[in-house]
mmCIF file of C-alpha atoms and ligand atoms in Angstrom:
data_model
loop_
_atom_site.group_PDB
_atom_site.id
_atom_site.type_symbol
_atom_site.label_atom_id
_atom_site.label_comp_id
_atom_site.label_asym_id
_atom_site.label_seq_id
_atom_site.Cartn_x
_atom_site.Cartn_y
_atom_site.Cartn_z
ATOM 1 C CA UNK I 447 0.000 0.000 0.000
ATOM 2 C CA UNK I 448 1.480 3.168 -1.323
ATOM 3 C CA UNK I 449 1.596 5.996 1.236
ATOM 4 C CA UNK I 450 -0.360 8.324 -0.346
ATOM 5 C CA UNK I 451 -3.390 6.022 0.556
ATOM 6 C CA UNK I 452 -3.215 6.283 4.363
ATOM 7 C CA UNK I 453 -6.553 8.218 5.310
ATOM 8 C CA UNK I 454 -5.597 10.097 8.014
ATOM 9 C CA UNK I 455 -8.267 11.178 10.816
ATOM 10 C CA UNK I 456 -7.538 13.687 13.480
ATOM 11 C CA UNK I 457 -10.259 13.706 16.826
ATOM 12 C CA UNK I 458 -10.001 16.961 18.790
ATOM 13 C CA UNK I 459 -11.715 17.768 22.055
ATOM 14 C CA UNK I 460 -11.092 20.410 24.407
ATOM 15 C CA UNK I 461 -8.771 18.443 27.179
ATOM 16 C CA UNK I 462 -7.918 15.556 25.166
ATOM 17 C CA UNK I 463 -7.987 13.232 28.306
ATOM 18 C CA UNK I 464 -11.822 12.606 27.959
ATOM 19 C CA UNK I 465 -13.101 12.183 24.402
ATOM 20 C CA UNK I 466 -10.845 12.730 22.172
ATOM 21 C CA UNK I 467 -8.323 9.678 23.298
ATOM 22 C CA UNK I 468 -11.597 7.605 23.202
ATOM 23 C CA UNK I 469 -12.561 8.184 19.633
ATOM 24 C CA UNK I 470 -9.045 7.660 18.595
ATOM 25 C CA UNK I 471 -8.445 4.477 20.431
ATOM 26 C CA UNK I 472 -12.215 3.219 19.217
ATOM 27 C CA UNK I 473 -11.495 4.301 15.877
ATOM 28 C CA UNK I 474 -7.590 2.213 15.864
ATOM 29 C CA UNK I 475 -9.766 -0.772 17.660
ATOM 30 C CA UNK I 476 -12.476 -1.269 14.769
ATOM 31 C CA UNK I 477 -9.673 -0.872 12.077
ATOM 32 C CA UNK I 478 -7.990 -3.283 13.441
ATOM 33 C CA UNK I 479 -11.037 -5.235 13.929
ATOM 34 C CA UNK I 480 -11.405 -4.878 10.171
ATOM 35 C CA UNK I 481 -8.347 -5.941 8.612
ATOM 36 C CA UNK I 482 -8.048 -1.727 8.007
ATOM 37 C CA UNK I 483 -5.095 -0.644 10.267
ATOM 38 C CA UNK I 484 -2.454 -0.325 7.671
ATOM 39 C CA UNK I 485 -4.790 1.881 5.431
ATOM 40 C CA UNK I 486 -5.309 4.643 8.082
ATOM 41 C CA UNK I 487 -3.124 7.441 10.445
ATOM 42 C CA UNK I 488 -5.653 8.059 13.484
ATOM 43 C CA UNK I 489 -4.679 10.712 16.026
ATOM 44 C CA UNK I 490 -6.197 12.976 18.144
ATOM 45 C CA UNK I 491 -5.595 16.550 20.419
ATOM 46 C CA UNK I 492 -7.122 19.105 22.541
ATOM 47 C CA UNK I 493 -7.649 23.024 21.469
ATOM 48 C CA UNK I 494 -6.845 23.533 25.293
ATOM 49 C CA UNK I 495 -2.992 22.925 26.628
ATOM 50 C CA UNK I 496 -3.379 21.611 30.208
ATOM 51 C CA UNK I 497 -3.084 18.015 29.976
ATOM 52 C CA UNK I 498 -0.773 18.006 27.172
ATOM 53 C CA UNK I 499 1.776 14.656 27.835
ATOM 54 C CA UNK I 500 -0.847 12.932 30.346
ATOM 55 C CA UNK I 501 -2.870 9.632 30.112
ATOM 56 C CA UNK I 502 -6.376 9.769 29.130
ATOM 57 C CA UNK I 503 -8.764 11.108 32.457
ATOM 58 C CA UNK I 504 -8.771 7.280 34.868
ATOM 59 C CA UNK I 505 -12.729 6.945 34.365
ATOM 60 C CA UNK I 506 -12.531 7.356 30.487
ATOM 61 C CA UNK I 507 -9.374 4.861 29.901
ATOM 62 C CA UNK I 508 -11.554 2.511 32.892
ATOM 63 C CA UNK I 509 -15.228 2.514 30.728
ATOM 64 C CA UNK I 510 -12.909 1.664 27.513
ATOM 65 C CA UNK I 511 -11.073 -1.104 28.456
ATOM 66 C CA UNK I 512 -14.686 -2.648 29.972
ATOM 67 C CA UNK I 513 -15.359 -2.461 26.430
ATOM 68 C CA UNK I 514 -12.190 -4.480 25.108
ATOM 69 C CA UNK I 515 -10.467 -0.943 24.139
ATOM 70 C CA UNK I 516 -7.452 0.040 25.666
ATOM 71 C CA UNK I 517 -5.905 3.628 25.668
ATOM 72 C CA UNK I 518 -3.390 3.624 28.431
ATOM 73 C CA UNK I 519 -0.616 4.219 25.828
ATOM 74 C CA UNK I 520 -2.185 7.525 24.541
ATOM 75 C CA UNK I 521 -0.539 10.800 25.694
ATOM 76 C CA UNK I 522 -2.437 14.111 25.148
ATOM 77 C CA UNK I 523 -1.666 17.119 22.358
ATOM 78 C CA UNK I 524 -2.569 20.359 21.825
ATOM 79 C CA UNK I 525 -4.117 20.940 18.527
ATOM 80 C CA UNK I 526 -2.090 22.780 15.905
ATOM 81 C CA UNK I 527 -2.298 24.843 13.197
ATOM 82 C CA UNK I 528 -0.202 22.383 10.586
ATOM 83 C CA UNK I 529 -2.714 19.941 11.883
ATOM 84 C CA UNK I 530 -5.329 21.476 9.411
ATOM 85 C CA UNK I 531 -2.769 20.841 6.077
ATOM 86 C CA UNK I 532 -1.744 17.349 7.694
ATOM 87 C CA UNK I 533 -4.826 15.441 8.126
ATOM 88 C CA UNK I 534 -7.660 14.327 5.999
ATOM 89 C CA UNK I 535 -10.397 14.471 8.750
ATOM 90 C CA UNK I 536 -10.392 16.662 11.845
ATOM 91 C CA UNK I 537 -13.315 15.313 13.744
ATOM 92 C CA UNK I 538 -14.561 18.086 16.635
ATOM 93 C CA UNK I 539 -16.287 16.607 19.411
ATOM 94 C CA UNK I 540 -18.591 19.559 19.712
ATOM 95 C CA UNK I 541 -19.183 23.258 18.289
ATOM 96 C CA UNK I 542 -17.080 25.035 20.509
ATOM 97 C CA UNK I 543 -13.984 23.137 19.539
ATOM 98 C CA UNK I 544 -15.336 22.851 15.962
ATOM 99 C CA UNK I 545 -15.202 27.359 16.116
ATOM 100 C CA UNK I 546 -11.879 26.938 18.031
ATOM 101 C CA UNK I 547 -10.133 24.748 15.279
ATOM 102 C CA UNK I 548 -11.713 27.088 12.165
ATOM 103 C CA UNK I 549 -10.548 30.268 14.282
ATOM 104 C CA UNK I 550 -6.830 29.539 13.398
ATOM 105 C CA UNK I 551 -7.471 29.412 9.673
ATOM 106 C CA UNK I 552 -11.340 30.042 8.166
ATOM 107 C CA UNK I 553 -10.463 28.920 4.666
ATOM 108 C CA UNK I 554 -12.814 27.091 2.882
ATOM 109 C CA UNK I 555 -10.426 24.010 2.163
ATOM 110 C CA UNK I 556 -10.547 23.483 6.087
ATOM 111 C CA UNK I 557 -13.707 24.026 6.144
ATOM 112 C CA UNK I 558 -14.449 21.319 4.181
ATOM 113 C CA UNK I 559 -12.109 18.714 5.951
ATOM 114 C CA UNK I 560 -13.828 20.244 9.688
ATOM 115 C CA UNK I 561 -16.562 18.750 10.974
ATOM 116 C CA UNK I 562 -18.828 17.945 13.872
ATOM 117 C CA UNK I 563 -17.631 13.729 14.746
ATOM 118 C CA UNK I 564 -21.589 13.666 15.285
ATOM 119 C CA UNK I 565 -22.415 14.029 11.792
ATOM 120 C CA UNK I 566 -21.600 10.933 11.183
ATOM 121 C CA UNK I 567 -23.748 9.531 14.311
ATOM 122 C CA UNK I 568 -27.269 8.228 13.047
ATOM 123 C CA UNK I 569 -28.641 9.080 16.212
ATOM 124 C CA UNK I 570 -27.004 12.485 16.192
ATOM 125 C CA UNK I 571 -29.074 14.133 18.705
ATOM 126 C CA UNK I 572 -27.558 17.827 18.971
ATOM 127 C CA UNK I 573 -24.327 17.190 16.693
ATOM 128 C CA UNK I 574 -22.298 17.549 20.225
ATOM 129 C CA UNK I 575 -20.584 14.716 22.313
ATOM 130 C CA UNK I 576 -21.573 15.514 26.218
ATOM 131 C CA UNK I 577 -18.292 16.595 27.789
ATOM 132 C CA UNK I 578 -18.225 13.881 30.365
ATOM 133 C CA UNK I 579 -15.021 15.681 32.558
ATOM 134 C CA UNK I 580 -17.167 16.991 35.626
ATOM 135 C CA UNK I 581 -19.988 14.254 35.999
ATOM 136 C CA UNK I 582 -20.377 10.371 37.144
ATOM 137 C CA UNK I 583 -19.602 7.378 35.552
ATOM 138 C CA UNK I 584 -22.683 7.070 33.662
ATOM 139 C CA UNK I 585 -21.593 10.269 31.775
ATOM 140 C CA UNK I 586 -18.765 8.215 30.648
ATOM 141 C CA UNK I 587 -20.649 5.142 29.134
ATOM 142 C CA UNK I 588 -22.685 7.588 27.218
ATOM 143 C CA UNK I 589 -20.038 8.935 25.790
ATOM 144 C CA UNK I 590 -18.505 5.556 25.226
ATOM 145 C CA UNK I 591 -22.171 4.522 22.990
ATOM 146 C CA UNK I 592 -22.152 7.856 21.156
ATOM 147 C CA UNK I 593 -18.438 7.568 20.084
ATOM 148 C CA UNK I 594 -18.339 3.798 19.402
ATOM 149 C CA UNK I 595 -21.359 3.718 16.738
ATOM 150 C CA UNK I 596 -20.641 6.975 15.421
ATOM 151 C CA UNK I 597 -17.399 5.659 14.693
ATOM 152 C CA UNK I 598 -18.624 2.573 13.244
ATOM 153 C CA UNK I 599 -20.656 4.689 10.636
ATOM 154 C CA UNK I 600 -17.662 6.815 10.074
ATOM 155 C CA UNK I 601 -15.592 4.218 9.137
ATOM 156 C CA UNK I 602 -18.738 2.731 6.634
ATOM 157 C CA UNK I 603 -19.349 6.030 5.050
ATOM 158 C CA UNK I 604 -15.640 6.685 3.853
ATOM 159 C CA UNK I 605 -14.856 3.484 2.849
ATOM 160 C CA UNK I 606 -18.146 3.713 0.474
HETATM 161 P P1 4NP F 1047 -12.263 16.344 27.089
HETATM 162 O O1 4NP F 1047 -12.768 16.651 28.595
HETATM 163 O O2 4NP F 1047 -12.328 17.671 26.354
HETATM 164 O O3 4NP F 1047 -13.258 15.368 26.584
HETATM 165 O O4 4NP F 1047 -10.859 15.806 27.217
HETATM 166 C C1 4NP F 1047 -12.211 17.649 29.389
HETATM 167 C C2 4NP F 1047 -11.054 17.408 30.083
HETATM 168 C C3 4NP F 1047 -10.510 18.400 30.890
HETATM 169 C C4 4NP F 1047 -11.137 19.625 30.983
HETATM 170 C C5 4NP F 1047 -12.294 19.870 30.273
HETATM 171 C C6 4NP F 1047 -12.833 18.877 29.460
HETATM 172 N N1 4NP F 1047 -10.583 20.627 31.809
HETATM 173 O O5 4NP F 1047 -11.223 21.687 31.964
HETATM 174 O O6 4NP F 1047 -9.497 20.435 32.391
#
């Protein structure tokens, strides 16, 4: 496979601790599922700075791995500008991140490649994944649902 086949697929959140690192380990896990790792560059990073170099948030790496996905090995980013040039997809987990990521550069080649993640979701609900960071566990198995399927019909509508 030639390199200039990789699709690559950037996640952004706000902290990338919470659900960011999810979609991108969910996202790696069903490729892999698939036979599809090879084919695709999957990343993710937050458009805030805090937790850049830390583990994904304790609760969110504990619901993945009850769900066979583990992303332990992950290590938060800050979003950057070369981001927009370097990926194919940049995936915002809600509209506030979505305006952050556009603020940097409002072309309309990056506005093409930006998107809500939950546009993809068939059950999209208000286009936004719930920030999970300052509620109980339950927040994080919703988020867990949301991301997992609406990865799953990600993956179906770009391979189409
Ligand atoms: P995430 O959740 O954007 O899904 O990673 C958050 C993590 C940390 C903070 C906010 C949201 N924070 O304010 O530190």
């Amino acid at each position: 496979m030639s390199f200039s086949s990789v699709i690559s697929v950037q996640f952004v959140c706000l902290g990338n601790i919470c659900r960011s690192p999810l979609a991108e380990g969910i996202l790696k896990h069903v490729t892999r599922e698939r036979g599809l790792e090879s084919q695709f560059l999957i990343a993710s990073s937050g458009t805030g700075a805090w937790h850049v170099g830390q583990a994904p948030d304790s609760r969110m790496q504990r619901t993945a791995l009850i769900h066979g996905v583990d992303i332990s090995r992950q290590r938060a980013r800050h979003f950057k500008r070369s981001d927009l040039d370097a990926f194919d997809h940049i995936l915002a987990m809600d509209k506030s991140n979505l305006r952050n990521i556009l603020r940097h550069s409002p072309h309309e080649e990056y506005e093409n490649k930006v998107r809500l993640f939950r546009n993809y979701d068939p059950e999209p609900g208000d286009y936004e994944v719930p920030d999970p960071y300052y509620g109980g566990d339950q927040g994080f198995e919703t988020v867990f649902s949301i991301v997992e399927r609406t990865c799953r019909q990600f993956l179906d509508q770009i391979l189409d």
